[in-house]
Short mmCIF file of C-alpha atoms in Angstrom, two decimals:
data_model
loop_
_atom_site.label_atom_id
_atom_site.label_comp_id
_atom_site.label_asym_id
_atom_site.label_seq_id
_atom_site.Cartn_x
_atom_site.Cartn_y
_atom_site.Cartn_z
CA MET A 1 -0.16 0.47 -0.08
CA ASN A 2 1.52 3.37 -0.91
CA ARG A 3 0.47 6.97 -0.42
CA ALA A 4 -1.72 7.09 -3.79
CA PHE A 5 -4.19 4.59 -1.86
CA ILE A 6 -4.67 7.11 1.31
CA ALA A 7 -4.62 9.84 -1.05
CA ILE A 8 -7.32 8.53 -3.37
CA ALA A 9 -9.43 7.22 -0.41
CA VAL A 10 -9.73 10.00 1.43
CA LEU A 11 -11.24 12.20 -1.87
CA VAL A 12 -13.63 9.16 -2.35
CA GLY A 13 -14.63 9.60 1.44
CA ALA A 14 -15.12 12.91 1.09
CA ILE A 15 -16.63 12.82 -2.72
CA GLY A 16 -18.57 10.45 -0.77
CA ILE A 17 -19.66 12.85 1.99
CA VAL A 18 -20.58 15.43 -0.47
CA ALA A 19 -22.45 13.36 -2.66
CA ALA A 20 -24.83 11.46 0.71
CA ASP A 21 -25.61 15.30 1.90
CA LEU A 22 -26.40 16.40 -1.40
CA GLY A 23 -29.29 14.14 -0.95
CA ALA A 24 -30.32 14.60 2.82
CA SER A 25 -29.72 18.42 2.85
CA THR A 26 -32.04 21.48 1.45
CA ARG A 27 -32.36 21.55 -2.37
CA LEU A 28 -29.68 23.72 -3.92
CA ASN A 29 -30.50 26.71 -5.47
CA PRO A 30 -28.10 28.73 -8.11
CA TYR A 31 -31.04 31.83 -8.25
CA ALA A 32 -31.15 32.20 -4.42
CA ALA A 33 -27.21 32.57 -3.97
CA PRO A 34 -25.45 35.78 -2.69
CA PRO A 35 -23.48 37.39 -4.99
CA LEU A 36 -20.08 36.54 -5.85
CA LEU A 37 -18.44 39.16 -3.09
CA ALA A 38 -19.43 39.74 0.07
CA LEU A 39 -17.48 43.17 0.39
CA GLY A 40 -19.97 45.36 -1.23
CA SER A 41 -23.07 43.03 -1.20
CA GLY A 42 -24.94 45.33 1.13
CA LEU A 43 -26.05 41.54 2.78
CA ALA A 44 -24.93 40.86 6.82
CA ALA A 45 -22.58 38.17 6.87
CA SER A 46 -24.03 34.57 7.62
CA GLY A 47 -21.91 31.55 7.62
CA ALA A 48 -20.75 29.82 9.92
CA HIS A 49 -16.88 30.48 11.79
CA CYS A 50 -15.23 28.33 14.69
CA SER A 51 -14.46 31.30 16.87
CA ALA A 52 -17.85 32.49 16.90
CA PRO A 53 -20.26 31.50 19.56
CA PRO A 54 -24.19 29.87 18.99
CA GLN A 55 -26.02 32.28 18.15
CA MET B 1 14.08 15.04 -10.34
CA THR B 2 13.20 16.54 -13.61
CA ASP B 3 10.19 16.01 -16.59
CA GLN B 4 13.52 15.26 -19.18
CA SER B 5 14.32 12.46 -17.03
CA LEU B 6 11.61 10.18 -18.39
CA PRO B 7 11.33 9.08 -21.81
CA LEU B 8 9.23 10.58 -24.34
CA SER B 9 5.80 8.32 -23.75
CA GLY B 10 6.62 8.96 -19.86
CA ARG B 11 6.51 12.34 -20.04
CA PHE B 12 3.25 12.20 -22.61
CA GLY B 13 1.61 10.64 -19.70
CA LEU B 14 2.90 12.81 -17.24
CA TYR B 15 1.39 16.03 -18.79
CA SER B 16 -1.81 13.99 -19.44
CA LEU B 17 -1.81 12.91 -16.09
CA ARG B 18 -1.22 17.01 -15.24
CA ALA B 19 -3.66 17.95 -17.61
CA GLY B 20 -6.48 16.06 -16.42
CA LEU B 21 -5.95 17.22 -13.10
CA VAL B 22 -6.23 20.97 -13.53
CA LEU B 23 -9.51 19.86 -16.23
CA ALA B 24 -11.02 17.87 -12.97
CA THR B 25 -10.60 20.51 -10.35
CA LEU B 26 -12.06 23.55 -12.27
CA LEU B 27 -14.64 21.10 -13.64
CA ALA B 28 -15.54 20.26 -9.57
CA ALA B 29 -15.40 23.89 -9.28
CA PHE B 30 -17.62 24.91 -12.26
CA VAL B 31 -20.16 22.51 -11.11
CA VAL B 32 -19.94 24.01 -7.65
CA ALA B 33 -20.83 27.22 -9.55
CA ALA B 34 -23.97 25.51 -11.70
CA LEU B 35 -24.96 23.69 -8.60
CA ALA B 36 -25.24 26.43 -5.88
CA GLY B 37 -23.74 29.49 -7.12
CA ALA B 38 -20.39 31.58 -7.91
CA ARG B 39 -20.07 32.76 -4.55
CA TYR B 40 -19.16 28.73 -3.52
CA GLY B 41 -17.48 27.48 -7.11
CA LEU B 42 -14.96 31.00 -6.20
CA LEU B 43 -14.84 29.26 -2.14
CA LEU B 44 -13.70 26.03 -3.66
CA LEU B 45 -10.94 27.57 -5.66
CA ILE B 46 -9.91 29.67 -2.43
CA GLY B 47 -9.51 26.46 -0.77
CA LEU B 48 -7.98 24.37 -4.12
CA GLY B 49 -5.24 27.51 -3.93
CA PHE B 50 -4.69 26.94 0.03
CA GLY B 51 -3.70 23.41 -0.10
CA MET B 52 -1.40 23.92 -2.83
CA ALA B 53 -0.05 26.68 -1.47
CA LEU B 54 0.52 24.73 1.75
CA GLU B 55 1.87 21.28 0.22
CA GLY B 56 3.22 23.28 -2.28
CA PHE B 57 5.68 25.77 -0.77
CA ARG B 58 5.41 22.99 2.45
CA PHE B 59 4.44 25.64 4.61
CA GLY B 60 2.62 24.63 8.02
CA PHE B 61 2.65 25.51 11.70
CA ALA B 62 2.88 22.34 13.33
CA GLY B 63 6.54 21.73 11.69
CA PRO B 64 8.07 25.17 12.27
CA TRP B 65 6.50 25.21 15.96
CA ARG B 66 8.54 22.27 16.32
CA ALA B 67 11.78 23.62 14.61
CA MET B 68 12.05 26.15 16.88
CA ILE B 69 11.40 24.44 19.97
CA LEU B 70 13.73 21.72 19.27
CA ARG B 71 16.72 22.90 17.03
CA ARG B 72 15.17 26.83 17.66
CA GLU B 73 15.36 27.53 13.34
CA PRO B 74 13.11 30.54 13.46
CA ALA B 75 12.55 30.66 9.49
CA GLY B 76 8.86 28.99 9.62
CA ILE B 77 7.50 31.08 12.84
CA LEU B 78 8.75 34.35 11.28
CA ALA B 79 6.77 33.27 8.10
CA GLN B 80 3.73 32.79 9.86
CA LEU B 81 3.70 36.50 11.44
CA LEU B 82 5.01 37.79 8.17
CA ALA B 83 1.54 35.95 6.28
CA ILE B 84 -0.95 37.21 9.59
CA ALA B 85 0.66 41.03 9.27
CA LEU B 86 -0.02 40.89 5.71
CA VAL B 87 -3.34 39.85 6.02
CA ALA B 88 -4.01 42.07 9.19
CA VAL B 89 -2.71 45.37 7.29
CA VAL B 90 -5.78 44.82 4.93
CA ALA B 91 -8.07 43.33 7.03
CA PHE B 92 -8.54 45.92 9.71
CA PRO B 93 -9.38 48.89 7.37
CA LEU B 94 -11.64 46.64 5.49
CA LEU B 95 -14.06 45.08 9.00
CA GLY B 96 -13.78 48.83 10.29
CA ASN B 97 -15.46 50.18 6.42
CA ALA B 98 -17.48 47.11 5.29
CA THR B 99 -19.47 46.49 9.06
CA GLY B 100 -22.04 43.79 8.53
CA GLU B 101 -21.03 42.80 5.48
CA LEU B 102 -17.63 41.14 7.25
CA THR B 103 -17.15 39.57 10.36
CA GLY B 104 -13.43 38.66 12.05
CA ALA B 105 -12.69 35.89 13.97
CA HIS B 106 -13.40 37.10 17.66
CA ALA B 107 -13.86 35.02 20.82
CA PRO B 108 -13.64 35.68 23.77
CA VAL B 109 -10.38 34.50 26.26
CA GLY B 110 -11.63 31.73 28.93
CA PHE B 111 -10.43 29.13 30.81
CA ALA B 112 -11.68 25.93 28.56
CA MET B 113 -10.29 28.77 25.76
CA ILE B 114 -6.98 28.21 26.93
CA GLY B 115 -7.04 24.98 27.71
CA GLY B 116 -8.26 23.99 25.02
CA ALA B 117 -5.37 25.95 22.65
CA PHE B 118 -3.03 24.13 24.86
CA VAL B 119 -4.16 20.48 24.98
CA PHE B 120 -4.22 21.39 20.78
CA GLY B 121 -0.63 22.42 20.34
CA ALA B 122 0.01 19.17 21.99
CA ALA B 123 -2.16 16.78 19.96
CA MET B 124 -0.79 18.59 16.71
CA GLN B 125 2.76 17.74 17.21
CA VAL B 126 1.72 14.15 18.24
CA VAL B 127 -0.04 14.29 14.75
CA LEU B 128 2.45 16.33 13.48
CA GLY B 129 -0.74 18.30 11.65
CA CYS B 130 -2.65 21.65 13.11
CA GLY B 131 -6.21 22.08 11.18
CA SER B 132 -4.88 23.02 7.80
CA GLY B 133 -2.13 20.74 8.27
CA THR B 134 -3.74 17.74 9.14
CA LEU B 135 -6.33 18.38 5.94
CA VAL B 136 -3.40 18.80 3.71
CA ASN B 137 -1.10 15.69 4.99
CA ALA B 138 -4.98 13.65 4.43
CA GLY B 139 -5.22 15.09 0.61
CA SER B 140 -1.11 14.01 -0.03
CA GLY B 141 -1.58 10.14 1.28
CA ASN B 142 -0.12 10.17 4.84
CA ALA B 143 -1.65 7.61 6.44
CA VAL B 144 -1.44 9.69 9.45
CA GLY B 145 -2.74 12.68 8.94
CA ALA B 146 -5.87 10.33 6.98
CA LEU B 147 -6.36 8.69 10.38
CA ALA B 148 -6.23 11.59 12.64
CA LEU B 149 -8.98 13.66 10.26
CA PRO B 150 -12.31 11.48 10.58
CA PHE B 151 -11.45 11.34 14.26
CA PHE B 152 -10.66 15.32 14.23
CA ALA B 153 -14.06 15.61 12.73
CA ILE B 154 -15.63 13.63 14.98
CA GLY B 155 -14.19 15.31 18.46
CA SER B 156 -15.08 18.88 16.76
CA PHE B 157 -18.23 17.40 17.11
CA LEU B 158 -18.51 16.55 20.47
CA GLY B 159 -16.74 19.52 20.95
CA SER B 160 -19.88 21.19 20.20
CA LEU B 161 -22.18 19.04 22.11
CA HIS B 162 -20.42 20.28 25.51
CA LEU B 163 -19.26 23.73 24.09
CA GLY B 164 -21.88 25.58 26.70
CA TRP B 165 -20.64 23.59 29.76
CA TRP B 166 -17.17 24.20 29.22
CA THR B 167 -17.75 28.32 28.21
CA GLY B 168 -19.34 28.61 31.47
CA LEU B 169 -16.59 27.77 33.04
CA GLY B 170 -15.20 31.37 32.87
CA SER B 171 -14.87 33.94 30.01
CA ALA B 172 -13.68 37.41 29.83
CA PRO B 173 -15.44 39.98 27.41
CA LEU B 174 -14.82 39.66 24.52
CA VAL B 175 -12.01 42.43 23.55
CA VAL B 176 -11.05 43.51 19.73
CA PHE B 177 -8.32 45.35 18.21
CA SER B 178 -9.80 47.71 15.13
CA GLY B 179 -9.44 50.30 14.18
CA GLY B 180 -5.49 52.46 12.64
CA THR B 181 -5.16 52.31 16.52
CA GLY B 182 -5.83 48.00 17.24
CA LEU B 183 -3.21 47.43 13.77
CA ALA B 184 -0.48 49.23 15.10
CA ILE B 185 -1.26 47.44 18.47
CA THR B 186 -1.40 43.50 16.23
CA LEU B 187 2.32 45.10 13.90
CA VAL B 188 4.22 46.05 17.13
CA ALA B 189 3.09 42.59 18.91
CA LEU B 190 3.94 40.91 15.89
CA ALA B 191 7.16 42.20 15.27
CA LEU B 192 8.44 41.21 18.96
CA VAL B 193 7.52 38.26 18.97
CA ALA B 194 9.56 37.76 15.56
CA ILE B 195 12.49 39.48 17.42
CA LEU B 196 12.01 37.18 20.33
CA VAL B 197 11.79 33.99 18.29
CA ILE B 198 15.10 35.30 16.13
CA TRP B 199 16.70 36.30 19.22
CA LEU B 200 16.16 32.98 20.79
CA GLY B 201 16.89 30.84 17.57
CA VAL B 202 19.97 29.98 16.13
CA PRO B 203 22.50 32.23 14.46
CA GLY B 204 21.58 33.76 10.65
CA GLY B 205 18.46 31.44 10.77
CA ALA B 206 16.30 34.32 10.52
CA ARG B 207 17.01 34.37 6.82
CA LEU B 208 13.71 33.85 5.14
CA PRO B 209 14.07 31.44 1.83
CA ARG B 210 12.66 32.36 -1.05
CA ARG B 211 9.84 29.06 -0.50
CA LEU B 212 8.34 30.65 2.60
CA ILE B 213 8.24 34.57 1.19
CA LEU B 214 6.26 33.31 -1.53
CA ALA B 215 4.24 30.54 0.46
CA ALA B 216 3.58 33.92 3.01
CA LEU B 217 2.19 35.68 0.24
CA ALA B 218 0.15 33.24 -1.00
CA ILE B 219 -1.58 32.17 2.10
CA ALA B 220 -1.94 36.01 3.02
CA ALA B 221 -3.71 36.63 -0.79
CA LEU B 222 -6.13 33.30 -0.60
CA ALA B 223 -6.60 34.37 3.94
CA LEU B 224 -7.85 37.65 2.27
CA ALA B 225 -9.95 36.64 -0.74
CA ASN B 226 -11.57 33.98 1.21
CA LEU B 227 -12.45 37.42 3.86
CA VAL B 228 -13.42 39.34 0.86
CA VAL B 229 -15.42 36.75 -0.84
CA ALA B 230 -17.40 34.99 2.03
CA GLY B 231 -17.80 38.18 4.26
CA GLN B 232 -15.64 35.90 7.44
CA PRO B 233 -12.20 34.71 7.59
CA TRP B 234 -10.26 31.34 6.60
CA GLY B 235 -11.50 28.53 9.30
CA VAL B 236 -11.08 24.84 9.37
CA VAL B 237 -13.02 23.29 12.36
CA TYR B 238 -16.63 24.29 11.88
CA GLY B 239 -16.70 22.60 8.93
CA LEU B 240 -15.31 19.21 10.31
CA GLY B 241 -17.48 18.94 13.01
CA LEU B 242 -20.39 19.88 10.84
CA TRP B 243 -19.58 17.06 8.03
CA VAL B 244 -20.30 14.62 11.40
CA ALA B 245 -23.41 16.55 12.86
CA LYS B 246 -24.59 16.20 9.59
CA GLY B 247 -24.03 11.60 9.59
CA VAL B 248 -25.64 11.35 13.36
CA GLN B 249 -28.95 13.67 12.16
CA GLY B 250 -28.91 11.58 9.02
CA ALA B 251 -28.99 8.69 10.97
CA GLY B 252 -32.03 9.47 12.82
CA VAL B 253 -30.46 11.82 16.02
CA ASP B 254 -32.35 14.98 17.01
CA LEU B 255 -29.78 17.40 17.45
CA SER B 256 -32.25 20.50 17.74
CA ALA B 257 -32.31 19.99 21.83
CA ASN B 258 -28.47 20.70 21.75
CA PRO B 259 -28.13 24.83 22.58
CA PHE B 260 -24.93 24.79 19.46
CA TRP B 261 -26.91 23.21 16.76
CA ALA B 262 -29.90 24.51 17.76
CA ALA B 263 -29.10 27.54 17.63
CA PRO B 264 -30.50 29.47 14.35
CA GLY B 265 -27.12 29.79 12.81
CA ASN B 266 -25.76 26.48 12.88
CA ALA B 267 -29.87 24.98 12.29
CA GLU B 268 -29.47 26.75 9.35
CA ARG B 269 -26.07 24.95 8.14
CA LEU B 270 -27.42 21.79 9.74
CA ALA B 271 -30.23 21.71 6.74
CA SER B 272 -28.48 23.27 4.17
CA SER B 273 -25.96 21.98 2.16
CA LEU B 274 -22.32 20.75 2.60
CA LEU B 275 -21.06 23.11 -0.81
CA THR B 276 -23.24 26.51 0.45
CA ASP B 277 -21.32 26.11 3.60
CA VAL B 278 -17.73 28.20 3.89
CA THR B 279 -15.50 26.16 5.82
CA SER B 280 -16.44 22.87 4.45
CA LEU B 281 -15.98 24.15 0.91
CA THR B 282 -12.41 25.26 1.86
CA ASN B 283 -11.44 22.32 3.61
CA LEU B 284 -13.10 19.87 0.71
CA GLY B 285 -10.25 22.59 -2.15
CA ILE B 286 -7.38 21.85 0.61
CA LEU B 287 -7.83 18.10 0.84
CA ALA B 288 -8.27 18.37 -3.54
CA GLY B 289 -5.44 20.97 -3.56
CA ALA B 290 -2.71 19.04 -1.78
CA PHE B 291 -4.00 15.59 -3.82
CA LEU B 292 -3.16 17.76 -6.96
CA ILE B 293 0.73 18.76 -5.86
CA ALA B 294 1.33 15.69 -4.88
CA ALA B 295 0.43 13.51 -7.81
CA TRP B 296 1.84 16.83 -9.81
CA ARG B 297 5.22 15.60 -8.26
CA ARG B 298 5.07 11.88 -8.60
CA GLY B 299 5.45 12.31 -4.60
CA LEU B 300 2.31 9.58 -3.73
CA SER B 301 4.05 6.31 -5.07
CA ALA B 302 6.57 6.22 -1.17
CA ARG B 303 5.26 3.73 0.62
CA LEU B 304 3.34 3.82 4.17
CA PRO B 305 5.34 4.33 7.28
CA GLU B 306 5.12 1.25 9.68
CA LEU B 307 4.10 2.18 12.67
CA PRO B 308 3.39 0.41 16.35
CA VAL B 309 -0.36 -0.30 17.17
CA ARG B 310 -0.09 2.50 20.24
CA ALA B 311 1.47 4.66 17.68
CA TRP B 312 -1.69 4.31 15.39
CA GLY B 313 -3.72 4.63 18.57
CA ALA B 314 -2.26 7.37 19.86
CA VAL B 315 -3.21 8.75 16.26
CA ILE B 316 -6.69 8.05 17.04
CA ILE B 317 -7.22 9.68 19.99
CA ALA B 318 -4.76 12.79 19.61
CA GLY B 319 -7.28 13.51 16.14
CA LEU B 320 -10.10 13.66 18.97
CA LEU B 321 -8.31 15.73 21.28
CA LEU B 322 -8.07 18.25 18.22
CA GLY B 323 -11.07 18.79 17.10
CA TYR B 324 -12.42 18.37 20.51
CA SER B 325 -10.06 20.86 21.77
CA SER B 326 -9.94 23.16 18.82
CA ARG B 327 -13.76 23.81 19.70
CA LEU B 328 -13.50 24.63 23.41
CA ALA B 329 -10.14 26.96 22.17
CA PHE B 330 -12.84 28.32 19.33
CA GLY B 331 -10.80 27.55 16.95
CA CYS B 332 -7.54 25.81 15.44
CA ASN B 333 -3.80 27.61 14.16
CA VAL B 334 -6.46 28.57 11.13
CA GLY B 335 -9.37 29.90 13.09
CA ALA B 336 -8.06 31.04 15.91
CA PHE B 337 -4.21 31.75 15.61
CA PHE B 338 -3.60 32.97 12.08
CA SER B 339 -7.68 34.66 11.58
CA GLY B 340 -8.13 35.48 15.04
CA ILE B 341 -4.96 38.01 15.20
CA SER B 342 -5.16 39.40 11.75
CA THR B 343 -8.43 40.16 12.57
CA GLY B 344 -7.80 41.75 16.14
CA SER B 345 -9.15 39.14 18.38
CA LEU B 346 -7.52 39.18 21.33
CA HIS B 347 -7.98 35.54 21.69
CA GLY B 348 -5.61 34.33 19.21
CA TRP B 349 -2.85 35.88 21.54
CA ALA B 350 -3.91 33.77 24.17
CA TRP B 351 -4.49 30.63 21.79
CA PHE B 352 -0.79 31.23 20.51
CA VAL B 353 0.68 31.19 24.40
CA ALA B 354 -1.21 28.19 25.19
CA ALA B 355 -0.40 26.25 22.11
CA PHE B 356 2.64 27.09 21.96
CA ALA B 357 3.19 25.85 25.76
CA GLY B 358 1.23 22.85 24.61
CA SER B 359 3.55 22.21 22.09
CA TYR B 360 6.67 21.73 24.26
CA TYR B 361 5.35 18.54 25.75
CA GLY B 362 3.59 17.09 22.57
CA ILE B 363 6.71 16.73 21.40
CA ARG B 364 8.22 14.88 24.11
CA LEU B 365 5.29 12.85 23.73
CA ARG B 366 6.21 11.55 20.03
CA PRO B 367 9.09 9.18 20.86
CA LEU B 368 7.05 7.98 23.93
CA LEU B 369 3.83 7.12 21.48
CA GLY B 370 6.01 5.29 19.12
CA LEU B 371 5.53 8.71 16.01
CA GLU B 372 9.51 8.45 15.63
CA ALA B 373 12.98 7.35 17.22
CA ARG B 374 13.55 7.72 20.68
CA SER B 375 16.33 10.37 20.98
#
């Protein structure tokens, strides 16, 4: 076994997580997506970050 | 080893592989943009850039701290400080002028925060991988990183379940440096740390090689792009915990009773696709970027290390501790140290001191756990 096997297994696992999640989460809608850049969008930042306490 | 050393057929195969890798990554970003929106495709590309820069320039956090503690080599830490300073110079004015659109990595200093950072520092030296480093290692086929990563994610989720109890042990009011004065304080403090590590380092060790200067410039540019596109600084830990939370919820466990996951922002993340979560996208990009560089360099053929069973057990426990402790510390080396300091949060500085102290002990644990030859 070499590093290629491990690296490919990790990537397949990550793709698997995303694929499984696509079926279980809210349907994607690119037309409701926020603007390309948060800066200048006029919208409040809404993403989640590890430094933010739960709110 | 150069490409010219290969016969013509071998070179054709190598170039085809490289072209395929680049096309596949661009296609992935396009698919994400088409499915979820242009911002999310761009965030995947930014993550890809992080992975390529970290792996391509061999830029990290755990390794340079180890080099400073063991061999008094300050260059790696100086490159980290340079990257943080470059981000701060741009991020402070942006955060001051775009209030609401952009947020910093701001968290309070507390008992659990400091203790979490100390444990994270120790655990990251055991696996020789921090938040970003574990992703890079896993993506480039490092078996220790690949084993630590899922347990890092599980630990991050478990930490989120208990975060309220831990923060209840006591926290100081939030302290954020902002504006011109805040930037001056941050830059002076970074300069003082740089002077200290140069003074403690070996003579001549402060000279930064070109590789580290380029790495600092690339990481700083990508961190600023992350801030401008996502509205928040670069982070790692939240996305990993979210992956496990989604799996747990998918298995039928109701997380709505937990204060962390019941909070409106986190509940929304649980319901929404990972392809719209900032840190998930950049984490996926880091994995792919590290893989791309490792494959590009033909560095995936190396055999796996032969470690004793206790070493693999130690990697699992260290992975869990990495995730759990970074959740309590309000971030890892990326979310707390890099992004915290560069956006003015005092907790970034507290994290740095505590994690560096933990690293001192983690380095001494590695040989005892069978992860390297005893010296």
